[in-house]
Amino acid sequence: MQHNIFATIRSLNMMDGCKGPQVYAFNPSGKATTNGYGGGGGGGSAGEKFLQHLQERVNSVRSKSNRHYQDLQPKGNVKSAVLAEALASYGLPQTDFIEPQIECYLKSVNFVETLADVYRRMDSCPQFEISRMYLEQCAIFRGLSDPKLFKKCLKSARKQAVDVHSKVVLSAWLRFDRREDELLGVSAMDCCGRSIECPKSSLVPGYNPESATDPCTCHQKPIQDDDTEDFAGDEECSTSITHGHEDDYDMSFCIGDDEVRCRRFNMASLSRPFEAMLYDGFVESRREKINFSQNGISAKGMKAAETFSRTRSMESFDPDTVLELLSLANKFCCNEMKFSCDAYLASLVSDMDSAMLLIEYGLEATAYVLVAACLQVILRELPNSMHNPNVSRLFCSSEGKDRLSSAGHASFLLYYFLAQSAMEEDMKSNTTVMLLERLGELSSVGWQKQLAFHQLGCVMLERKEYKDAQRCFEAAVEAGHVYSLAGIARANYKRGHVYKAYKLMNSIISDYTPSGWMYQERSLYCHGNEKMMDLSTATELDPTLSYPYKYRAVSMVEENRIDAAISEINKVIGFKISPDCLELRAWFLIALEDYEGALRDVRALLTLDPQYVMFHGKLKGDKLVELLRHTVQQHSQADCWMQLYDRWSSVDDIGSLAVVRHMLANDPGKSLLLFRQSLLLLRLNSHRAAMRSLREARNQATSEHERLVYEGWILYDTGYREEAISKAEESISIQRSFEAYFLKAYVLSETHSDSEASLYVIKLLEEALRCPSDGLRKGQALSNLASIYVDVGNLDNAIDCYMNALNIKHTRAHQGLARVYHLKNQRKSAYDEMTKLIEKASYNASAYEKRSEYCDREMAKNDLRMATKLDPLRTYPYRYRAAVLMDDHKESEAISELTKVIAFKPDIHLLHLRAAFHDSMSEPTSTIRDCEAALCLDSNHADTLELYSKARQRSNEQQST
């Protein structure tokens, strides 16, 4: 019986799914895929029927197995056979169905020159224009892998903002970037404690960048003197004393049967039209009673106007009356009254209901502050607020944009934010298209037009509206965006003009400095050896592009070399984890019947993207997990903890993610596990997914002190370090815990580097270690404590801490221990320690890099070569090799080594080093360019500022002579 089952499994040739036409292989009219394989079809009813059929077969096999073979091993193999047979219906991925996406960001053919140009313009632009320059930087940095650069520029743009509109939009964008809408119990109008994001501070006009990072006054109690009177309670008395008796009135406004007594002088002071009517020779100037019935204001409203003419205050009026006054102020140009009405009504806006009610009045009366207050609520409620049809109509229609413009609130900045929010929500929606069309209409300068038209082209490409996509890309190219030529080529390709697309990419490669994306794009339009050569060149120029690895891997599968395909896709997964690459590997592992490995990868990718749909958009990841789960050994929660220890100690972050995902399936409300998940994702440079897990941990926290810790980490990530420390201290005041002490110690160590602060951090970590926690976290705390001991020169205590960390399987402690041995001049011991880490760690590029510091030059070169092979994004190996070449007087080779990596990873240290090399070669122009590019990334980098100053001085001296 067992032989027959294994024979069945072996007889299933998964490759057959790729060779012939399949029912589920491709459906051009189906729903668009959500993964990276653009040619796949939609799920539809066929997919549902398949799943139902599959589940019935699995249940049938399970019941038969339970009845007849309860004591036999093969029953698991029966399930595997059924799963393999069923998944064969999907077929393995085919090379024809995968293609890279056109990136929807600004992409320069000379990124260094672009950075340098932005820095030069920012350095010389007027003070009030700096915020707009930072917005341009945001657009440039949006496509980079480091999200901190974008956040830093966005915060700087808000800090330098002058007008209320910009403050409102940028503050809301900062909040959106943190996705605070996902935090339970947090209102859109809640203040984070800093003026830069405070809703009230955003409505205050004026340029004051120094105060932007100050604590706001929202939570401060007002200071009252002992002699302060309660004017609100004594208002009537105050009015009668100050403003006299009925005898002071010298005229009346008649409205219907009502007569409103006024002082002519006070009413004339409201505006120039009133002054002209009451004093400048008009008939009304000679009348004591003036008929005002035809001016659209009630007697109550006119009485309020008279009161305002005396008190200059709106405090005693109800909202309906203030709205009447606003209409009157608009009609008779009463600017002071309009401003007061505007401010009063703006203060009433607190939620979506009041915002949607009052924004119509604000737009009708062009009340700038009122509209700003309403916009602020709407923007801080994104993305949910865009589901309101009235909001969508206002922002998406040309008429709505014009109304906003009349009120001073239609800007490129506003629609840039709205468009990005919509693209994240649903890139192919009509809302996204209309917002991008409005963005294009509001574009005024080159980079704005490039961005608007290029993004609209990308959206049209996703919607398969290829003719419109081509037209948008052509507009972006006309505005100066060369990368949009790739979009034109792709649109031509989709319309069947393959040779035209090929010729266009040929011309780009010949006209500009070749980049990896150029060869990657051209590879789509050729075949055979030429295609493989282009993909090889693309990887050589930019090893971070995932498509060449994916294509080569799928090609190997089509040749029935699945092991080689897995090795190929492992190359990119080793340094750049992404759901599409994990899906491919899972697909290959299923073909090899390695269901344990496939389940690991599917669980890991669902951690990155919980909504991911696999197999050309036909099968939800969670359903595949459920099917695969029955083919492997089941584990209890205790078993999972043991597995997590093993994965963690072997530095297998993907394996650890999969185990945590499994544990969360068993205990979904466990905030501790969600927090661990966020730490693993940060280690894998998946920042967005990490913060999503951290927010979920905060929402699921069952105690106040635990919730405060997670809020502290969220604040730390946002850059609010003092607030993060306050959260930790508040948590400790409720209950002493490992995580609260660890958070406080970590943030302090990052903020202060003096010896006194280091000693305090040591005490905090010692307190943390006294609190209950598991070995995984205590190992990290011991390593951090040892690192601080090294900083203060206590090497013996550092060794003890590292050894204790290793005793509880914190494998990364080998690296710290090697550092201590090196400081003790024990290089051989340091080298051996790093060798142990390399042998134990599944992902060990950093270990090779670090070991290179403890050996001779030739061995160091070999280690760094291996580090670059495993992770081409690590910059130290390039800097080391370049420095060695400079020492050997091979200047041009040293420059080339740095230029190679700068092309796909513009890093401030690489740019600074290349600038220093150019300076040593007496090339001031190149030195200045690289310094300016580096300073665009970090304007406060001291070494670069010094080099830049010297290079400019030398250049000026050369020009003067």
PDB file of C-alpha atoms in Angstrom, residues 101 142 173-174 245 311 321 336 340 376 439 493 503 531 552 587 600 713 719 765 770 799 867 879 883 934 943:
ATOM      1  CA  GLN A 101       6.336  46.681 -12.887  1.00  0.00           C
ATOM      2  CA  ARG A 142       9.886  58.196  -2.342  1.00  0.00           C
ATOM      3  CA  TRP A 173       0.343  63.449   5.786  1.00  0.00           C
ATOM      4  CA  LEU A 174       2.710  62.832   8.706  1.00  0.00           C
ATOM      5  CA  HIS A 245     -27.249 103.555  26.720  1.00  0.00           C
ATOM      6  CA  THR A 311     -17.390  94.365  20.859  1.00  0.00           C
ATOM      7  CA  THR A 321     -26.061  83.673  13.533  1.00  0.00           C
ATOM      8  CA  GLU A 336     -12.416  91.867  10.182  1.00  0.00           C
ATOM      9  CA  SER A 340     -13.736  86.519  13.183  1.00  0.00           C
ATOM     10  CA  GLN A 376      -7.867  68.960   8.223  1.00  0.00           C
ATOM     11  CA  LEU A 439      -2.770  66.644  -9.855  1.00  0.00           C
ATOM     12  CA  TYR A 493       4.649  46.134 -26.165  1.00  0.00           C
ATOM     13  CA  LYS A 503      14.127  50.043 -30.665  1.00  0.00           C
ATOM     14  CA  LYS A 531      17.380  38.096 -23.413  1.00  0.00           C
ATOM     15  CA  ARG A 552      16.082  32.905 -14.560  1.00  0.00           C
ATOM     16  CA  TRP A 587       5.707  27.239  -5.689  1.00  0.00           C
ATOM     17  CA  ARG A 600       7.180  28.304   5.905  1.00  0.00           C
ATOM     18  CA  TRP A 713       8.166  52.155  20.208  1.00  0.00           C
ATOM     19  CA  GLY A 719      11.450  60.404  15.853  1.00  0.00           C
ATOM     20  CA  LEU A 765      19.286  47.074  31.431  1.00  0.00           C
ATOM     21  CA  ARG A 770      15.681  41.237  36.743  1.00  0.00           C
ATOM     22  CA  ILE A 799      32.668  39.217  28.015  1.00  0.00           C
ATOM     23  CA  ALA A 867      29.589  39.441   1.743  1.00  0.00           C
ATOM     24  CA  ARG A 879      34.382  51.201   0.522  1.00  0.00           C
ATOM     25  CA  ALA A 883      40.294  52.339  -0.273  1.00  0.00           C
ATOM     26  CA  ALA A 934      25.650  63.706  -0.016  1.00  0.00           C
ATOM     27  CA  ASP A 943      32.820  65.674   7.375  1.00  0.00           C
TER      28      ASP A 943
END
